[in-house]
Amino acid sequence: MTQALGLPTPSVEYGLLSPMLIVLGVAVVGVLVEAFLPRQQRYAAQLVLSLGGLVAAFVAVVGLARDLHGGTGRTAVMGAVAVDAPTLFLQATILLVGVLGILLIAERRIAAPAESETGPGLDAFTPQASAVAGSVVEKLATKAGVVQTEVFPLTMFAIGGMVLFPASDDLLTMFIALEVLSLPLYLLCGLARRRRLLSQEASVKYFLLGAFSSAFFLYGVAVLYGYAGTLDLGGIADAVAAGSGKTSLALIGTGLLLVGVLFKVGAVPFHSWIPDVYQGAPTPITAFMAAATKIAAFGAMLRIFYIALPGLRDDWRPVMWAIAILTMVV
């Protein structure tokens, strides 16, 4: 059909995408497990599935690194995803942090008899996310030992977005990765077993501020597209090198992009959400977000600066120095 219409057939190159496909595929299977597997079997199935998927994705990353072996890197999906040595290093680090995060999420303690009459123990997550905090329904779910196993596929979706974020070679793919990693985290922050109201407040704050920063990122994408006429990072670099258009337009677009990325990093002045969200979120999610999200965001930031905007280094370097110093001080 595409050949008859004269449209190009995209070259997907599934091998290069295998780490991302494995993680996102496991997340989809996890959703099916929640739908069709009996509740008593979900915890063990989700834990084994998540850990197995992360290990398989890590093995795929190692295999891709061996295939590159000092090469210049390759692209997939018509240049939307780049696979090179820095990307594979960041992906491997995110996957290792993801394994630790899954283990923290799966950790349970022995519950006191007054808190739980059945079940293997309590975890850090509320047994009934849809119930009103402190309601009879929530108390009954706690006594029954109900486990919120939906956190496993949600975490896997977030990891999938994080793995894609530093590998994105165009701004549209980068925005999609940003949203894929963000949306599950908004939900996970509101699932704390203790401090239920504080956790729900943290989730709402994170969602509102995150959506606000994503809007800035998307606006920056539009501005840079207006400047360069392309969303490809290499194409933007070529436009900057050729001096086409106004440099001020490129700087405005870069600044808007940075709002979205620096928000995920938690850098000054976009750090005010961190105390409330980290305090209200379940402890395993706080630990996971504090490490994995920042790794992915730093990777995306490096790709923007060194692939798309090397010609503007004299403009963005002083700004990043100031932000880095203020972030460490504040």
C-alpha positions as a Python dict, from the first residue, in 0.01 Angstrom:
ca = {
    (1, 'M'): (0, 0, 0),
    (2, 'T'): (279, 242, 91),
    (3, 'Q'): (464, 162, -232),
    (4, 'A'): (151, 222, -440),
    (5, 'L'): (108, 565, -279),
    (6, 'G'): (476, 646, -322),
    (7, 'L'): (537, 665, 53),
    (8, 'P'): (870, 548, 196),
    (9, 'T'): (866, 225, 395),
    (10, 'P'): (1037, 288, 729),
    (11, 'S'): (1326, 68, 831),
    (12, 'V'): (1252, -22, 1193),
    (13, 'E'): (1560, -235, 1276),
    (14, 'Y'): (1413, -421, 1570),
    (15, 'G'): (1753, -543, 1689),
    (16, 'L'): (1865, -190, 1771),
    (17, 'L'): (1536, -127, 1951),
    (18, 'S'): (1541, -456, 2142),
    (19, 'P'): (1611, -312, 2493),
    (20, 'M'): (1320, -68, 2464),
    (21, 'L'): (1090, -323, 2303),
    (22, 'I'): (1163, -580, 2574),
    (23, 'V'): (1088, -336, 2858),
    (24, 'L'): (770, -199, 2702),
    (25, 'G'): (660, -548, 2596),
    (26, 'V'): (698, -672, 2953),
    (27, 'A'): (495, -374, 3072),
    (28, 'V'): (212, -464, 2834),
    (29, 'V'): (223, -828, 2945),
    (30, 'G'): (210, -703, 3305),
    (31, 'V'): (-115, -522, 3227),
    (32, 'L'): (-257, -847, 3085),
    (33, 'V'): (-146, -1030, 3400),
    (34, 'E'): (-347, -782, 3606),
    (35, 'A'): (-651, -846, 3387),
    (36, 'F'): (-649, -1225, 3364),
    (37, 'L'): (-443, -1379, 3644),
    (38, 'P'): (-601, -1452, 3985),
    (39, 'R'): (-510, -1195, 4251),
    (40, 'Q'): (-321, -1450, 4463),
    (41, 'Q'): (-79, -1523, 4179),
    (42, 'R'): (-17, -1171, 4053),
    (43, 'Y'): (256, -1064, 4294),
    (44, 'A'): (494, -1350, 4214),
    (45, 'A'): (416, -1334, 3843),
    (46, 'Q'): (471, -959, 3821),
    (47, 'L'): (796, -974, 4019),
    (48, 'V'): (944, -1253, 3807),
    (49, 'L'): (821, -1093, 3485),
    (50, 'S'): (962, -749, 3570),
    (51, 'L'): (1302, -872, 3685),
    (52, 'G'): (1328, -1112, 3392),
    (53, 'G'): (1241, -837, 3146),
    (54, 'L'): (1499, -597, 3289),
    (55, 'V'): (1771, -862, 3285),
    (56, 'A'): (1683, -953, 2925),
    (57, 'A'): (1694, -586, 2825),
    (58, 'F'): (2032, -546, 2995),
    (59, 'V'): (2166, -848, 2805),
    (60, 'A'): (2036, -689, 2483),
    (61, 'V'): (2219, -366, 2566),
    (62, 'V'): (2542, -559, 2627),
    (63, 'G'): (2496, -739, 2295),
    (64, 'L'): (2446, -411, 2110),
    (65, 'A'): (2755, -266, 2278),
    (66, 'R'): (2961, -563, 2160),
    (67, 'D'): (2829, -522, 1806),
    (68, 'L'): (2922, -153, 1800),
    (69, 'H'): (3269, -219, 1948),
    (70, 'G'): (3391, 138, 1915),
    (71, 'G'): (3181, 216, 1610),
    (72, 'T'): (3020, 548, 1534),
    (73, 'G'): (2669, 438, 1627),
    (74, 'R'): (2359, 364, 1423),
    (75, 'T'): (2007, 495, 1387),
    (76, 'A'): (1671, 320, 1366),
    (77, 'V'): (1311, 406, 1274),
    (78, 'M'): (1415, 651, 1002),
    (79, 'G'): (1656, 832, 1232),
    (80, 'A'): (1417, 874, 1525),
    (81, 'V'): (1632, 663, 1761),
    (82, 'A'): (2011, 670, 1788),
    (83, 'V'): (2211, 379, 1928),
    (84, 'D'): (2568, 472, 2019),
    (85, 'A'): (2809, 411, 2306),
    (86, 'P'): (2684, 691, 2538),
    (87, 'T'): (2323, 585, 2480),
    (88, 'L'): (2396, 221, 2561),
    (89, 'F'): (2587, 321, 2875),
    (90, 'L'): (2295, 531, 2998),
    (91, 'Q'): (2044, 260, 2910),
    (92, 'A'): (2245, -3, 3099),
    (93, 'T'): (2264, 224, 3403),
    (94, 'I'): (1889, 291, 3394),
    (95, 'L'): (1816, -81, 3369),
    (96, 'L'): (2040, -159, 3667),
    (97, 'V'): (1870, 112, 3871),
    (98, 'G'): (1539, -31, 3752),
    (99, 'V'): (1630, -374, 3891),
    (100, 'L'): (1708, -216, 4228),
    (101, 'G'): (1383, -20, 4209),
    (102, 'I'): (1177, -333, 4141),
    (103, 'L'): (1343, -508, 4436),
    (104, 'L'): (1261, -213, 4661),
    (105, 'I'): (902, -208, 4537),
    (106, 'A'): (869, -580, 4603),
    (107, 'E'): (1005, -555, 4958),
    (108, 'R'): (759, -648, 5230),
    (109, 'R'): (764, -647, 5606),
    (110, 'I'): (582, -871, 5849),
    (111, 'A'): (258, -699, 5939),
    (112, 'A'): (128, -679, 6293),
    (113, 'P'): (-183, -891, 6357),
    (114, 'A'): (-393, -580, 6410),
    (115, 'E'): (-300, -451, 6066),
    (116, 'S'): (-325, -764, 5855),
    (117, 'E'): (-496, -1093, 5925),
    (118, 'T'): (-391, -1267, 5607),
    (119, 'G'): (-133, -1224, 5334),
    (120, 'P'): (247, -1244, 5334),
    (121, 'G'): (305, -894, 5471),
    (122, 'L'): (264, -527, 5389),
    (123, 'D'): (451, -332, 5125),
    (124, 'A'): (488, 44, 5082),
    (125, 'F'): (178, 81, 4865),
    (126, 'T'): (-187, 128, 4949),
    (127, 'P'): (-397, -187, 4903),
    (128, 'Q'): (-686, 6, 4746),
    (129, 'A'): (-578, 310, 4546),
    (130, 'S'): (-932, 402, 4443),
    (131, 'A'): (-1064, 404, 4802),
    (132, 'V'): (-1095, 720, 5009),
    (133, 'A'): (-805, 756, 5250),
    (134, 'G'): (-898, 611, 5591),
    (135, 'S'): (-1227, 468, 5467),
    (136, 'V'): (-1376, 134, 5567),
    (137, 'V'): (-1300, -7, 5222),
    (138, 'E'): (-931, 74, 5260),
    (139, 'K'): (-917, -78, 5608),
    (140, 'L'): (-1085, -397, 5488),
    (141, 'A'): (-839, -424, 5200),
    (142, 'T'): (-550, -384, 5444),
    (143, 'K'): (-683, -655, 5673),
    (144, 'A'): (-733, -885, 5376),
    (145, 'G'): (-367, -841, 5275),
    (146, 'V'): (-449, -704, 4930),
    (147, 'V'): (-136, -613, 4731),
    (148, 'Q'): (-132, -335, 4470),
    (149, 'T'): (56, -524, 4198),
    (150, 'E'): (-24, -264, 3933),
    (151, 'V'): (289, -83, 4045),
    (152, 'F'): (507, -332, 3855),
    (153, 'P'): (377, -263, 3501),
    (154, 'L'): (358, 108, 3580),
    (155, 'T'): (724, 104, 3679),
    (156, 'M'): (815, -90, 3366),
    (157, 'F'): (639, 168, 3148),
    (158, 'A'): (834, 442, 3325),
    (159, 'I'): (1162, 254, 3268),
    (160, 'G'): (1070, 209, 2901),
    (161, 'G'): (1031, 584, 2863),
    (162, 'M'): (1357, 645, 3046),
    (163, 'V'): (1544, 404, 2818),
    (164, 'L'): (1404, 582, 2511),
    (165, 'F'): (1463, 936, 2639),
    (166, 'P'): (1844, 953, 2596),
    (167, 'A'): (1824, 752, 2271),
    (168, 'S'): (1586, 994, 2099),
    (169, 'D'): (1738, 1153, 1790),
    (170, 'D'): (1451, 1387, 1710),
    (171, 'L'): (1251, 1618, 1932),
    (172, 'L'): (913, 1452, 1874),
    (173, 'T'): (1045, 1113, 1986),
    (174, 'M'): (1203, 1285, 2284),
    (175, 'F'): (871, 1438, 2384),
    (176, 'I'): (694, 1103, 2355),
    (177, 'A'): (962, 942, 2573),
    (178, 'L'): (922, 1223, 2827),
    (179, 'E'): (550, 1160, 2856),
    (180, 'V'): (585, 781, 2867),
    (181, 'L'): (822, 806, 3163),
    (182, 'S'): (624, 1079, 3337),
    (183, 'L'): (264, 954, 3334),
    (184, 'P'): (329, 632, 3533),
    (185, 'L'): (532, 828, 3789),
    (186, 'Y'): (241, 1066, 3848),
    (187, 'L'): (29, 765, 3946),
    (188, 'L'): (297, 589, 4149),
    (189, 'C'): (357, 898, 4365),
    (190, 'G'): (0, 880, 4495),
    (191, 'L'): (2, 517, 4610),
    (192, 'A'): (174, 539, 4949),
    (193, 'R'): (28, 315, 5220),
    (194, 'R'): (109, 566, 5493),
    (195, 'R'): (38, 939, 5471),
    (196, 'R'): (-235, 875, 5215),
    (197, 'L'): (-354, 1237, 5188),
    (198, 'L'): (3, 1366, 5167),
    (199, 'S'): (76, 1110, 4896),
    (200, 'Q'): (-228, 1211, 4693),
    (201, 'E'): (-134, 1576, 4730),
    (202, 'A'): (219, 1496, 4607),
    (203, 'S'): (77, 1314, 4306),
    (204, 'V'): (-146, 1607, 4208),
    (205, 'K'): (135, 1859, 4251),
    (206, 'Y'): (373, 1649, 4046),
    (207, 'F'): (113, 1603, 3773),
    (208, 'L'): (23, 1971, 3747),
    (209, 'L'): (380, 2097, 3750),
    (210, 'G'): (496, 1815, 3523),
    (211, 'A'): (223, 1891, 3269),
    (212, 'F'): (317, 2259, 3286),
    (213, 'S'): (685, 2181, 3217),
    (214, 'S'): (590, 1942, 2934),
    (215, 'A'): (395, 2225, 2771),
    (216, 'F'): (709, 2439, 2778),
    (217, 'F'): (907, 2152, 2624),
    (218, 'L'): (652, 2111, 2345),
    (219, 'Y'): (650, 2485, 2281),
    (220, 'G'): (1030, 2471, 2254),
    (221, 'V'): (997, 2190, 2000),
    (222, 'A'): (765, 2409, 1791),
    (223, 'V'): (1001, 2708, 1810),
    (224, 'L'): (1305, 2503, 1707),
    (225, 'Y'): (1106, 2351, 1422),
    (226, 'G'): (1018, 2700, 1308),
    (227, 'Y'): (1387, 2790, 1319),
    (228, 'A'): (1537, 2482, 1152),
    (229, 'G'): (1246, 2338, 954),
    (230, 'T'): (1313, 1992, 1099),
    (231, 'L'): (1278, 1803, 1426),
    (232, 'D'): (1590, 1594, 1367),
    (233, 'L'): (1872, 1684, 1605),
    (234, 'G'): (2133, 1659, 1330),
    (235, 'G'): (1921, 1879, 1105),
    (236, 'I'): (1895, 2142, 1378),
    (237, 'A'): (2274, 2134, 1416),
    (238, 'D'): (2312, 2186, 1040),
    (239, 'A'): (2073, 2482, 1049),
    (240, 'V'): (2268, 2641, 1334),
    (241, 'A'): (2598, 2585, 1153),
    (242, 'A'): (2459, 2736, 833),
    (243, 'G'): (2333, 3040, 1022),
    (244, 'S'): (1985, 3010, 873),
    (245, 'G'): (1724, 3209, 1059),
    (246, 'K'): (1765, 3418, 1371),
    (247, 'T'): (1992, 3282, 1643),
    (248, 'S'): (1764, 3439, 1903),
    (249, 'L'): (1483, 3208, 1788),
    (250, 'A'): (1704, 2904, 1841),
    (251, 'L'): (1801, 3029, 2187),
    (252, 'I'): (1437, 3083, 2283),
    (253, 'G'): (1349, 2731, 2169),
    (254, 'T'): (1644, 2590, 2361),
    (255, 'G'): (1539, 2771, 2676),
    (256, 'L'): (1185, 2636, 2650),
    (257, 'L'): (1318, 2283, 2598),
    (258, 'L'): (1536, 2318, 2905),
    (259, 'V'): (1236, 2399, 3123),
    (260, 'G'): (1098, 2050, 3060),
    (261, 'V'): (1429, 1869, 3097),
    (262, 'L'): (1556, 2063, 3400),
    (263, 'F'): (1224, 2000, 3574),
    (264, 'K'): (1291, 1626, 3553),
    (265, 'V'): (1647, 1677, 3674),
    (266, 'G'): (1523, 1887, 3964),
    (267, 'A'): (1765, 2169, 3886),
    (268, 'V'): (1728, 2527, 4006),
    (269, 'P'): (1492, 2705, 3958),
    (270, 'F'): (1264, 2409, 3877),
    (271, 'H'): (1326, 2219, 4200),
    (272, 'S'): (1046, 2338, 4428),
    (273, 'W'): (837, 2025, 4364),
    (274, 'I'): (1103, 1785, 4494),
    (275, 'P'): (1052, 1816, 4875),
    (276, 'D'): (674, 1770, 4859),
    (277, 'V'): (676, 1490, 4601),
    (278, 'Y'): (965, 1294, 4749),
    (279, 'Q'): (814, 1317, 5098),
    (280, 'G'): (466, 1212, 4988),
    (281, 'A'): (557, 937, 4741),
    (282, 'P'): (614, 577, 4856),
    (283, 'T'): (976, 535, 4967),
    (284, 'P'): (1070, 289, 4687),
    (285, 'I'): (931, 527, 4425),
    (286, 'T'): (1121, 819, 4577),
    (287, 'A'): (1445, 621, 4558),
    (288, 'F'): (1372, 511, 4202),
    (289, 'M'): (1281, 861, 4083),
    (290, 'A'): (1581, 1022, 4250),
    (291, 'A'): (1818, 808, 4044),
    (292, 'A'): (1663, 676, 3723),
    (293, 'T'): (1469, 987, 3620),
    (294, 'K'): (1774, 1207, 3654),
    (295, 'I'): (1994, 969, 3454),
    (296, 'A'): (1745, 971, 3167),
    (297, 'A'): (1700, 1349, 3178),
    (298, 'F'): (2076, 1412, 3184),
    (299, 'G'): (2115, 1183, 2884),
    (300, 'A'): (1849, 1373, 2690),
    (301, 'M'): (2006, 1703, 2789),
    (302, 'L'): (2348, 1593, 2663),
    (303, 'R'): (2197, 1480, 2334),
    (304, 'I'): (2023, 1816, 2287),
    (305, 'F'): (2336, 2016, 2362),
    (306, 'Y'): (2604, 1811, 2190),
    (307, 'I'): (2408, 1677, 1891),
    (308, 'A'): (2160, 1955, 1812),
    (309, 'L'): (2324, 2268, 1953),
    (310, 'P'): (2704, 2239, 1946),
    (311, 'G'): (2715, 2559, 1741),
    (312, 'L'): (2557, 2753, 2030),
    (313, 'R'): (2789, 2625, 2301),
    (314, 'D'): (2915, 2973, 2382),
    (315, 'D'): (2558, 3073, 2462),
    (316, 'W'): (2435, 2775, 2664),
    (317, 'R'): (2751, 2682, 2855),
    (318, 'P'): (2752, 2984, 3092),
    (319, 'V'): (2384, 2931, 3163),
    (320, 'M'): (2438, 2564, 3246),
    (321, 'W'): (2736, 2650, 3466),
    (322, 'A'): (2519, 2891, 3665),
    (323, 'I'): (2234, 2639, 3693),
    (324, 'A'): (2472, 2363, 3805),
    (325, 'I'): (2633, 2583, 4072),
    (326, 'L'): (2299, 2707, 4204),
    (327, 'T'): (2156, 2354, 4210),
    (328, 'M'): (2448, 2226, 4418),
    (329, 'V'): (2431, 2522, 4655),
    (330, 'V'): (2053, 2541, 4696),
}
